XYZ file of C-alpha atoms in Angstrom:
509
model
C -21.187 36.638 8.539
C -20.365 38.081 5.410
C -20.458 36.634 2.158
C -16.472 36.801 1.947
C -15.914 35.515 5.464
C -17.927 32.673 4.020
C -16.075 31.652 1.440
C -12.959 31.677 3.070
C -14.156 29.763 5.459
C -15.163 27.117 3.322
C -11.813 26.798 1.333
C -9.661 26.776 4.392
C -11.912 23.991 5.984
C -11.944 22.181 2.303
C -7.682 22.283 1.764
C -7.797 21.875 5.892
C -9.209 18.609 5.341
C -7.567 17.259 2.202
C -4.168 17.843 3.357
C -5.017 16.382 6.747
C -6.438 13.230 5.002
C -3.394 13.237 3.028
C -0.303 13.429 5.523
C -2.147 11.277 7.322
C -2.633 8.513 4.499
C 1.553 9.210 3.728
C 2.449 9.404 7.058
C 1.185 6.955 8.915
C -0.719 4.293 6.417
C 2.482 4.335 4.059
C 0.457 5.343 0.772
C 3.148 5.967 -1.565
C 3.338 9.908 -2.052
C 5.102 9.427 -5.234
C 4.116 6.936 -8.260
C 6.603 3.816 -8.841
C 7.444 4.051 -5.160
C 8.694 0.821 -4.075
C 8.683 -1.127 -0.736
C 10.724 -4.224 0.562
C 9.176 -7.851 1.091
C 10.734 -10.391 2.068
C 10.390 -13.971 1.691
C 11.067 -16.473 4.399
C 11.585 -19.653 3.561
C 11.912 -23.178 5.807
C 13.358 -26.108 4.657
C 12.714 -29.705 6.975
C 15.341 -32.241 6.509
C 15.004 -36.091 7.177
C 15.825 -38.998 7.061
C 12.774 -41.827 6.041
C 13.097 -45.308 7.707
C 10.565 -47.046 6.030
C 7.610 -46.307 8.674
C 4.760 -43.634 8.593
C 5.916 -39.841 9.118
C 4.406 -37.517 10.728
C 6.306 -33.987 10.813
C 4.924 -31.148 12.975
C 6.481 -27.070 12.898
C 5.084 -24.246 14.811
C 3.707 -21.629 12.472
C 4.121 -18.152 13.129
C 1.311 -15.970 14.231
C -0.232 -12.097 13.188
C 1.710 -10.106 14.972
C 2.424 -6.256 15.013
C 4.383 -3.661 12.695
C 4.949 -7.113 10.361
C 2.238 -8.496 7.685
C 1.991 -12.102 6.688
C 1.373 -11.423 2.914
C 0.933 -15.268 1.623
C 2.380 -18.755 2.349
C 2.936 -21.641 0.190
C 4.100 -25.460 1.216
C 6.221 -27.607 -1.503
C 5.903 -31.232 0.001
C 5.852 -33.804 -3.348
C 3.682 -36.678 -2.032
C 3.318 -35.221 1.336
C -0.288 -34.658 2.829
C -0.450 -31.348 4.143
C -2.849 -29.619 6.816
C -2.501 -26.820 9.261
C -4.043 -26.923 12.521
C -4.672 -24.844 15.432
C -3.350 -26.756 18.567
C -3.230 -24.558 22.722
C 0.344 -23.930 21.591
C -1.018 -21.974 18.853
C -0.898 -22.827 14.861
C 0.818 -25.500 13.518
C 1.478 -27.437 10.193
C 1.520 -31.017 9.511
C 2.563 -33.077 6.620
C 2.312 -36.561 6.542
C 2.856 -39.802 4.604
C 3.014 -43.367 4.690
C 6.087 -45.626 4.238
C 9.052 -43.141 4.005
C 12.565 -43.629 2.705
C 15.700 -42.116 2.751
C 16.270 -38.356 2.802
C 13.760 -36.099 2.211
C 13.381 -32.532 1.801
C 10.001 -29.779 2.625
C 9.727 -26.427 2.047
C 7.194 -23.942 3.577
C 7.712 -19.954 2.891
C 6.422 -16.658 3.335
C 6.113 -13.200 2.242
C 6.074 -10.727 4.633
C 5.904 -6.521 4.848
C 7.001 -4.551 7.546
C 4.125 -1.787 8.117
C 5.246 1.769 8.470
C 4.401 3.488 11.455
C 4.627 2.906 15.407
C 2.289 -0.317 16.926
C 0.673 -0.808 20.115
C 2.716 -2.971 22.545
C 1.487 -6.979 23.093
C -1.065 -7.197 25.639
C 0.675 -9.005 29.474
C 0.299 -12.392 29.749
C -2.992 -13.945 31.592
C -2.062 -15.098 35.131
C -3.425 -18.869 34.089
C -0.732 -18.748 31.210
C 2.230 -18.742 33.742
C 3.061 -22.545 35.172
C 4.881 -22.272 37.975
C 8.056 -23.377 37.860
C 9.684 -25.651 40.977
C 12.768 -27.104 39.508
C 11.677 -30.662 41.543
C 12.834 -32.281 38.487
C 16.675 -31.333 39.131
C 18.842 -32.638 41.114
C 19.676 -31.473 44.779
C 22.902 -30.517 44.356
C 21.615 -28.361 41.088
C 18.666 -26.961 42.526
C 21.102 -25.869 45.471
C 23.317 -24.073 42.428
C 20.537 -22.518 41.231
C 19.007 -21.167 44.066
C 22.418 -19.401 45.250
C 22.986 -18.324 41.371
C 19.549 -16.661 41.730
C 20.178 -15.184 45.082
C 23.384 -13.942 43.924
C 21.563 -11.888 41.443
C 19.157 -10.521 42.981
C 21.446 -8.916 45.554
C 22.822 -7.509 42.654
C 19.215 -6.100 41.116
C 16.701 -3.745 41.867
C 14.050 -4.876 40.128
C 12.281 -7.359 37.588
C 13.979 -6.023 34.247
C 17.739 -5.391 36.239
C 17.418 -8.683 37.422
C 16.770 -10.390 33.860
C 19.776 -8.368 32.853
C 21.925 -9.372 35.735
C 20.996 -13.337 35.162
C 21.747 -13.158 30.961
C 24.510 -11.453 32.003
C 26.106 -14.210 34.082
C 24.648 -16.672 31.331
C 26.543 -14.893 28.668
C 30.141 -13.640 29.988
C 32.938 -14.850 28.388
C 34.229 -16.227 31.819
C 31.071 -17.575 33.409
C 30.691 -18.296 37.282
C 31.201 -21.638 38.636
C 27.326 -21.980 39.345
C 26.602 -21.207 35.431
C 29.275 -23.745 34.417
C 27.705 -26.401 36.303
C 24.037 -25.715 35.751
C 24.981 -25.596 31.616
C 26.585 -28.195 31.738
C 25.033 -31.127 34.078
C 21.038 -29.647 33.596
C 20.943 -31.048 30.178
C 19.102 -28.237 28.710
C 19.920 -25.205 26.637
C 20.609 -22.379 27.418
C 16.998 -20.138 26.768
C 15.412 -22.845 28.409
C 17.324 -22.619 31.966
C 16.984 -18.542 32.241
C 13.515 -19.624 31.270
C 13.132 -21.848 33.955
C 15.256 -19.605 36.245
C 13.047 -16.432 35.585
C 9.865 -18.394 35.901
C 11.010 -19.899 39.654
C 11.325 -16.616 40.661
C 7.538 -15.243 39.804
C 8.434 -13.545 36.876
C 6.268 -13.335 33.617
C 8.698 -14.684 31.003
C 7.831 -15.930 27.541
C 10.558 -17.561 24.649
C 10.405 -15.967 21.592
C 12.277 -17.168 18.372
C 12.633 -15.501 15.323
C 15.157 -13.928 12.682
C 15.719 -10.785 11.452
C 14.367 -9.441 8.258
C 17.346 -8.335 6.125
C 18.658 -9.769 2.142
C 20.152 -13.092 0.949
C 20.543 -15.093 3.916
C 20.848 -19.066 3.937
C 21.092 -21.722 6.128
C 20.583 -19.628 9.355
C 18.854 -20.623 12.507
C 16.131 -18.823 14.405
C 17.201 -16.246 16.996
C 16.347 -17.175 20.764
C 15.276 -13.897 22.846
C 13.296 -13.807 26.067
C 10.268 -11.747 26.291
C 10.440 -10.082 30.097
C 6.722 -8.475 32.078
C 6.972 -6.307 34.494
C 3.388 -5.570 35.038
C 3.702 -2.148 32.593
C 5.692 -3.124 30.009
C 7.009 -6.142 27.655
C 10.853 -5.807 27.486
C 12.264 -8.111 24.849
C 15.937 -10.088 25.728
C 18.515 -10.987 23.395
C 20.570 -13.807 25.116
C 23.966 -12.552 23.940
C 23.654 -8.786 24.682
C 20.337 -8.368 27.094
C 18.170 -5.964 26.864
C 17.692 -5.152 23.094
C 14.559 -2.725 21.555
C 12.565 -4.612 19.294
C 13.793 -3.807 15.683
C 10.845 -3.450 13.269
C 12.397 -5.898 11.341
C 12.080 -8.509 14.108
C 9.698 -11.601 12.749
C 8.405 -13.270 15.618
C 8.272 -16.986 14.334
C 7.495 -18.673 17.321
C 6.609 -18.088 21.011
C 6.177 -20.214 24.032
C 7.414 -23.264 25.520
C 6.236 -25.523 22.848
C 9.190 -27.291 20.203
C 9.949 -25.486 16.602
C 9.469 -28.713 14.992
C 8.719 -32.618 15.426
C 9.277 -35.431 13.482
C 7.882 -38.702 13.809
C 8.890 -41.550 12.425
C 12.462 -40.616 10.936
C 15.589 -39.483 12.081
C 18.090 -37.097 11.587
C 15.491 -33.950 11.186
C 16.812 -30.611 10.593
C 15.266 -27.568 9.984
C 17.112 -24.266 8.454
C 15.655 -21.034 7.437
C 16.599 -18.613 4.329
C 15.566 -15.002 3.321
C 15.325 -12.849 0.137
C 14.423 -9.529 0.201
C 12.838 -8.060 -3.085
C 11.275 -4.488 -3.933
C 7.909 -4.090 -4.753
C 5.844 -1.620 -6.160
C 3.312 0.001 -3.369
C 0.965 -0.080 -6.030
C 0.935 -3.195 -6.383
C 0.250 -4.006 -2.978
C -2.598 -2.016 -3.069
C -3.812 -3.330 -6.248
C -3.936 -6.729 -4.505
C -5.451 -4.923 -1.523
C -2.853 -6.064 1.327
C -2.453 -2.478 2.709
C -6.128 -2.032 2.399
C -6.873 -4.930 5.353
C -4.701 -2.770 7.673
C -6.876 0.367 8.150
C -10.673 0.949 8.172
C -9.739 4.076 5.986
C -8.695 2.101 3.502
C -11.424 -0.089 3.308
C -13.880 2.551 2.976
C -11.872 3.699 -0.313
C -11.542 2.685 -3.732
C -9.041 0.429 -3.702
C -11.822 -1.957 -2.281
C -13.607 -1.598 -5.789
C -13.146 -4.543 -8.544
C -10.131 -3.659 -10.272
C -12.649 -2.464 -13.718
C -14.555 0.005 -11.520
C -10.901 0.966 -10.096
C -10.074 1.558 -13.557
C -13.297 3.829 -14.445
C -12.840 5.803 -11.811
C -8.783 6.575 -12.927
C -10.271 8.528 -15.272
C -13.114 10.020 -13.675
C -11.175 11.457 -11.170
C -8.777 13.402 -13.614
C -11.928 15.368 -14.455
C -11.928 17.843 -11.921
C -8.032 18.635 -12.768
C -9.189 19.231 -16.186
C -12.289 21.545 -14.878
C -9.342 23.368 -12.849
C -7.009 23.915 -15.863
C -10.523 25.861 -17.544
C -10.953 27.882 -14.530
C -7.531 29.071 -14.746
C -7.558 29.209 -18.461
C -10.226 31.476 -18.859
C -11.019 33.364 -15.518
C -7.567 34.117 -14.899
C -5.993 34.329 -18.161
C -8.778 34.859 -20.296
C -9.268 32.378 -23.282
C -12.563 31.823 -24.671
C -13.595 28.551 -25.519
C -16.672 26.601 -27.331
C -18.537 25.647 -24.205
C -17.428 25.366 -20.752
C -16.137 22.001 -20.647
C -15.816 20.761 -23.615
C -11.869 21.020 -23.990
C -12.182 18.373 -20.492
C -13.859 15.973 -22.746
C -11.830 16.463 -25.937
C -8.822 16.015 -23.373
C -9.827 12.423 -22.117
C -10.712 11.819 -25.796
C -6.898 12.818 -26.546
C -5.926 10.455 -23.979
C -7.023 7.627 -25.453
C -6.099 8.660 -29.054
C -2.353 11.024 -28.482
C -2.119 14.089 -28.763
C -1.364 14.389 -32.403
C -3.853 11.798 -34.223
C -6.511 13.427 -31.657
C -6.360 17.017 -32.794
C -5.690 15.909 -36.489
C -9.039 13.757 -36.163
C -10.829 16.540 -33.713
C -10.452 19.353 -36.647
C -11.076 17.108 -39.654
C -14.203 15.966 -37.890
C -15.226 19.373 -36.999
C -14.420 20.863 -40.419
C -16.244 18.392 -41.795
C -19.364 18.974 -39.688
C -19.163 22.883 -40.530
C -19.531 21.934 -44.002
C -22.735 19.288 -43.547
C -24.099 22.003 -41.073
C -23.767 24.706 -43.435
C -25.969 23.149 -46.246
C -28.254 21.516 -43.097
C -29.278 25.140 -42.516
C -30.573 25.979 -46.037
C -33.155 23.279 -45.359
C -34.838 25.389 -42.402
C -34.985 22.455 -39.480
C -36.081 22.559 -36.533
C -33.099 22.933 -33.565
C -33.559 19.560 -32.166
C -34.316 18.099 -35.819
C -31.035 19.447 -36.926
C -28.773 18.532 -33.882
C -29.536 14.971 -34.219
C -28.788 15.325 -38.176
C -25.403 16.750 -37.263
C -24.793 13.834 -34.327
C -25.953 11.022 -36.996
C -23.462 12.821 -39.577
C -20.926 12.561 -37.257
C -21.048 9.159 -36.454
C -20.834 8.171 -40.056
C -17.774 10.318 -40.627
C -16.101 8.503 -37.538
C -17.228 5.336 -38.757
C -15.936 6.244 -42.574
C -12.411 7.432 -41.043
C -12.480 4.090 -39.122
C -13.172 1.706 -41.832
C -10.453 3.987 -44.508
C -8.156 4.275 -41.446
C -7.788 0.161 -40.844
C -7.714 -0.353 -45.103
C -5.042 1.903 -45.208
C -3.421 0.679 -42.028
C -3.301 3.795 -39.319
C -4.462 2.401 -36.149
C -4.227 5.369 -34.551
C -7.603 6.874 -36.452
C -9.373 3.578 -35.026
C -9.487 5.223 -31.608
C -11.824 8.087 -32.995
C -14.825 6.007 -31.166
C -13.373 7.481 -28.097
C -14.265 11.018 -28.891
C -17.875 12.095 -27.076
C -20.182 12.329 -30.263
C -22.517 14.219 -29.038
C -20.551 16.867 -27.346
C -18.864 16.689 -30.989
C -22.241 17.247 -32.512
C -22.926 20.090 -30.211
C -20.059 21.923 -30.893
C -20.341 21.601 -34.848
C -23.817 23.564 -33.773
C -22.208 25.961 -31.779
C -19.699 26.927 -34.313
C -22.198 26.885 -36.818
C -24.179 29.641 -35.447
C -21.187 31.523 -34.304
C -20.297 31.549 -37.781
C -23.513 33.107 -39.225
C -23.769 35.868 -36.054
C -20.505 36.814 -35.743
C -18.105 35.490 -38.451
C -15.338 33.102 -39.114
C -12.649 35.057 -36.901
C -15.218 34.227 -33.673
C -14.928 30.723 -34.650
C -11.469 30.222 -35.074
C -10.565 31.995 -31.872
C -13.005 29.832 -29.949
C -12.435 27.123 -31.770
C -8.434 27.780 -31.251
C -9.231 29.111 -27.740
C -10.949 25.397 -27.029
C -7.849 23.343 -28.343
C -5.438 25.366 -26.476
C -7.301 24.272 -23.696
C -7.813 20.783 -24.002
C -4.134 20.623 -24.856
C -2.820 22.050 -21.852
C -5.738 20.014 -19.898
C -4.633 16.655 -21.890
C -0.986 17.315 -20.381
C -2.018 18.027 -16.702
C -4.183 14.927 -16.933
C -1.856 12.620 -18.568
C 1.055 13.813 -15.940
C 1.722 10.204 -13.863
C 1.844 12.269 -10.779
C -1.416 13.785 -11.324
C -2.807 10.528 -12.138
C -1.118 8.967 -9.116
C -2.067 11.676 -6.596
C -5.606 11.812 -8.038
C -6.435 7.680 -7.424
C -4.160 7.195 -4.210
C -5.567 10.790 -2.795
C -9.401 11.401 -4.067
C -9.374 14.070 -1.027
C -7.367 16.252 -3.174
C -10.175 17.134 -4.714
C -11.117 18.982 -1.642
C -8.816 21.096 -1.856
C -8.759 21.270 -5.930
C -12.546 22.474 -4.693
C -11.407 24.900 -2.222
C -8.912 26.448 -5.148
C -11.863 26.411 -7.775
C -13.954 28.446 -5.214
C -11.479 30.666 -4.571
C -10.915 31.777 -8.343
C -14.438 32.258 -8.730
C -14.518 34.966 -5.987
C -11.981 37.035 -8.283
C -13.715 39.499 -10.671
C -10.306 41.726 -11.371
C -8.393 42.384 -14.855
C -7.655 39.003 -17.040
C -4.563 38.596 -18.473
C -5.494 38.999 -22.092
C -7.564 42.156 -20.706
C -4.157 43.115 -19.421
C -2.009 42.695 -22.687
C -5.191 44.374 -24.528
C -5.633 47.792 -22.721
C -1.638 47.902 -21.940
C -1.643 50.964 -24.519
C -4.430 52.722 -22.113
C -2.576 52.031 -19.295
C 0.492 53.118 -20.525
């Protein structure tokens, strides 16, 4: 394999893999692709109504469960006075608030914040076999179990199967001129009317499960849950809407209860209520991730940064700009040529920048240098030893830094107080580099690479401080796979630079 073959090998598996990673962190985890990128949660709120007689009360309200596509975020309970608790009961989760000796009306609020997940989810697993009770209807009369039994035979002649047969049966339930047997069985059963197709359904073997919830959307009030019935086959879950039949499951369907058992009791008082509201608000993506509730969802993600503490987070914001930096130098001077004062010293002067700006960081880069050439030059009559007179140099530039410091914050510039965060010794070792460029080949040396070296770190400093950049380079480390693959490329190519170019264009011509 030759040596070419290689190395495009390698880059195409390296940007292979980083764009991979990539689409499939935008596409399917919902990392924002571009910075500021917001997403909608939405709070749900319940408010409990009642009436205190002067007795102990005891209020009970089914509590919605994890479910799929939708992420409970947080909850929080306002109930002055009120003990609170939450409980897991066979009907699943519930919450309880309590308190002795209640009077008049009272009011308690419980909400949450939920976020519906991008992407497609798996479907809920079938019910267990044990979790169906068979249903007999012993407890109606004769003359309504008769009306019932014809309704349902009625149907089925009209049905092929379990889901056309749910359809048929809401359908009856739901027309604007219902059948005699629906008229009778709503209204001498004495139930609703989710809990006689539940009842129906279940007589007749099918797996059947109530479902109530509301629909995610802005500035609601006052609104009730939605009743739906939830249908088995044996394959597949088909969801019910009572008023239109079979609906698809919106993704912005919250599930807030399921089962047979009641939304809410109260003990003890009279005159409950219970109403639900919603507010939808946009949040930053970031900030989700920040507080690490994407992260939970995906094993991907929580084998990434965003599971560091936020300082380390913060470190490593930085850190990763580096290798954009070391890109912007391989372009720079394999490509077009410059020539700088060491490799990558213009990356470090360029995070120094960022912490200073642009301008006070070059004014205090070349009055620290010049000032170093000068100490240097006299350092040199006194014959030292190399290692003897690098660590002269770095001591005499901490004490300028520390002397523009102190005169910067008597005089009042702040922006000279961020000199600390220029690298002193790579400071030091380019005072020594220029130094001895200076005595071999002359000033015009110097102030090329010396110019060469800011040009660089400038154009570095505004590839760095881009937001995208920065947002691509946290959100999407495996970019720099593919950053890698580019790098690798470029240093295959041993052609004309473009200063070479401009230089023997009078040859060529």
């Amino acid at each position: 394999m030759s040596r070419r073959f290689q190395v495009l090998l390698i880059t195409f598996t390296l940007a292979f893999t980083g764009f991979f990673i990539v689409w499939y962190k935008v596409g399917v985890l919902g990392i924002p692709f571009l910075p500021h990128e917001k997403r909608s949660v939405y709070t749900i709120g319940a408010e409990i109504s009642f009436v205190g007689q002067k007795k102990s009360v005891l209020v009970s309200m089914a509590l919605p469960e994890p479910q799929e596509g939708i992420q409970i975020l947080s909850e929080d309970v306002a109930s002055s006075g009120f003990g609170y608790a939450e409980g897991e009961t066979v009907n699943g989760k519930r919450a309880e608030w309590s308190k002795r000796n209640v009077v008049g009306p009272q009011m308690l609020y419980y909400s949450l914040e939920v976020l519906i997940e991008p992407g497609e989810h798996k479907p809920k697993p079938p019910i267990a076999p044990s979790e169906q009770e068979t249903e007999t209807l012993s407890d109606l009369p004769n003359m309504l179990q008769d009306t019932a039994k014809n309704l349902l035979h009625d149907v089925r002649s009209r049905s092929a199967d379990t889901h056309s047969f749910t359809a048929q049966l809401i359908k009856d339930f739901s027309a604007k001129e219902p059948s005699q047997a629906v008229k009778i069985l709503l209204a001498q059963a004495g139930e609703s009317k989710i809990d006689l197709l539940y009842r129906l359904l279940r007589y007749r073997k099918i797996s059947v499960r109530k479902i109530h919830g509301l629909y995610l959307e802005s500035a609601r009030r006052n609104i009730a849950l939605t009743p739906m019935l939830d249908v088995y086959d044996g394959k597949d879950w088909q969801l019910y809407d009572l008023n239109k039949g079979k609906v698809v499951r919106d993704k912005n369907f919250f599930v807030w209860q399921q089962g047979n058992n009641s939304l809410i009791e109260v003990t003890g008082a009279k005159k409950s209520n219970i109403s639900f509201s919603l507010n939808e608000r946009q949040v930053p993506v970031q900030y989700l991730l920040d507080k690490k509730e994407l992260v939970k969802k995906a094993a991907i993600l929580d084998f990434s940064l965003f599971t560091l503490p936020i300082s380390e987070q913060n470190t490593y914001r930085h850190i990763l700009l580096v290798p954009f930096g070391a890109l912007v130098v391989v372009l720079l001077r394999i490509m077009i040529g410059l020539r700088t004062s060491g490799t990558f010293m213009p990356v470090l002067i360029a995070l120094a920048f960022m912490e200073t700006t642009l301008s006070a960081g070059l004014v205090m880069f070349i009055m620290i240098v010049g000032m170093g050439l000068i100490i240097r030059s006299y350092l040199s009559s006194l014959n030292l030893l190399l290692v003897a007179r690098i660590s002269a140099v770095m001591i005499v530039v901490i004490l300028i830094m520390s002397f523009m410091s102190i005169l910067s914050f008597k005089l009042g510039i702040k922006e000279v107080l961020t000199v600390t965060f220029f690298p002193m010794i790579i400071l030091a070792w380019t005072i020594e580099r220029m130094s001895i460029l200076w005595e071999e080949e002359g000033a015009k040396e110097v102030f090329i690479q010396g110019g060469g070296s800011l040009i660089v770190a400038v154009c570095a400093y505004f590839v760095m401080s881009d937001p995208f950049v920065s947002h691509m380079a946290f959100n999407f480390p495996e970019l720099l796979l593919v950053v890698l693959a580019v790098i690798i490329m470029i240093g295959r190519y041993s052609g004309y630079r473009l200063s070479e170019l401009i230089r023997f264009r009078s040859m060529v011509e």
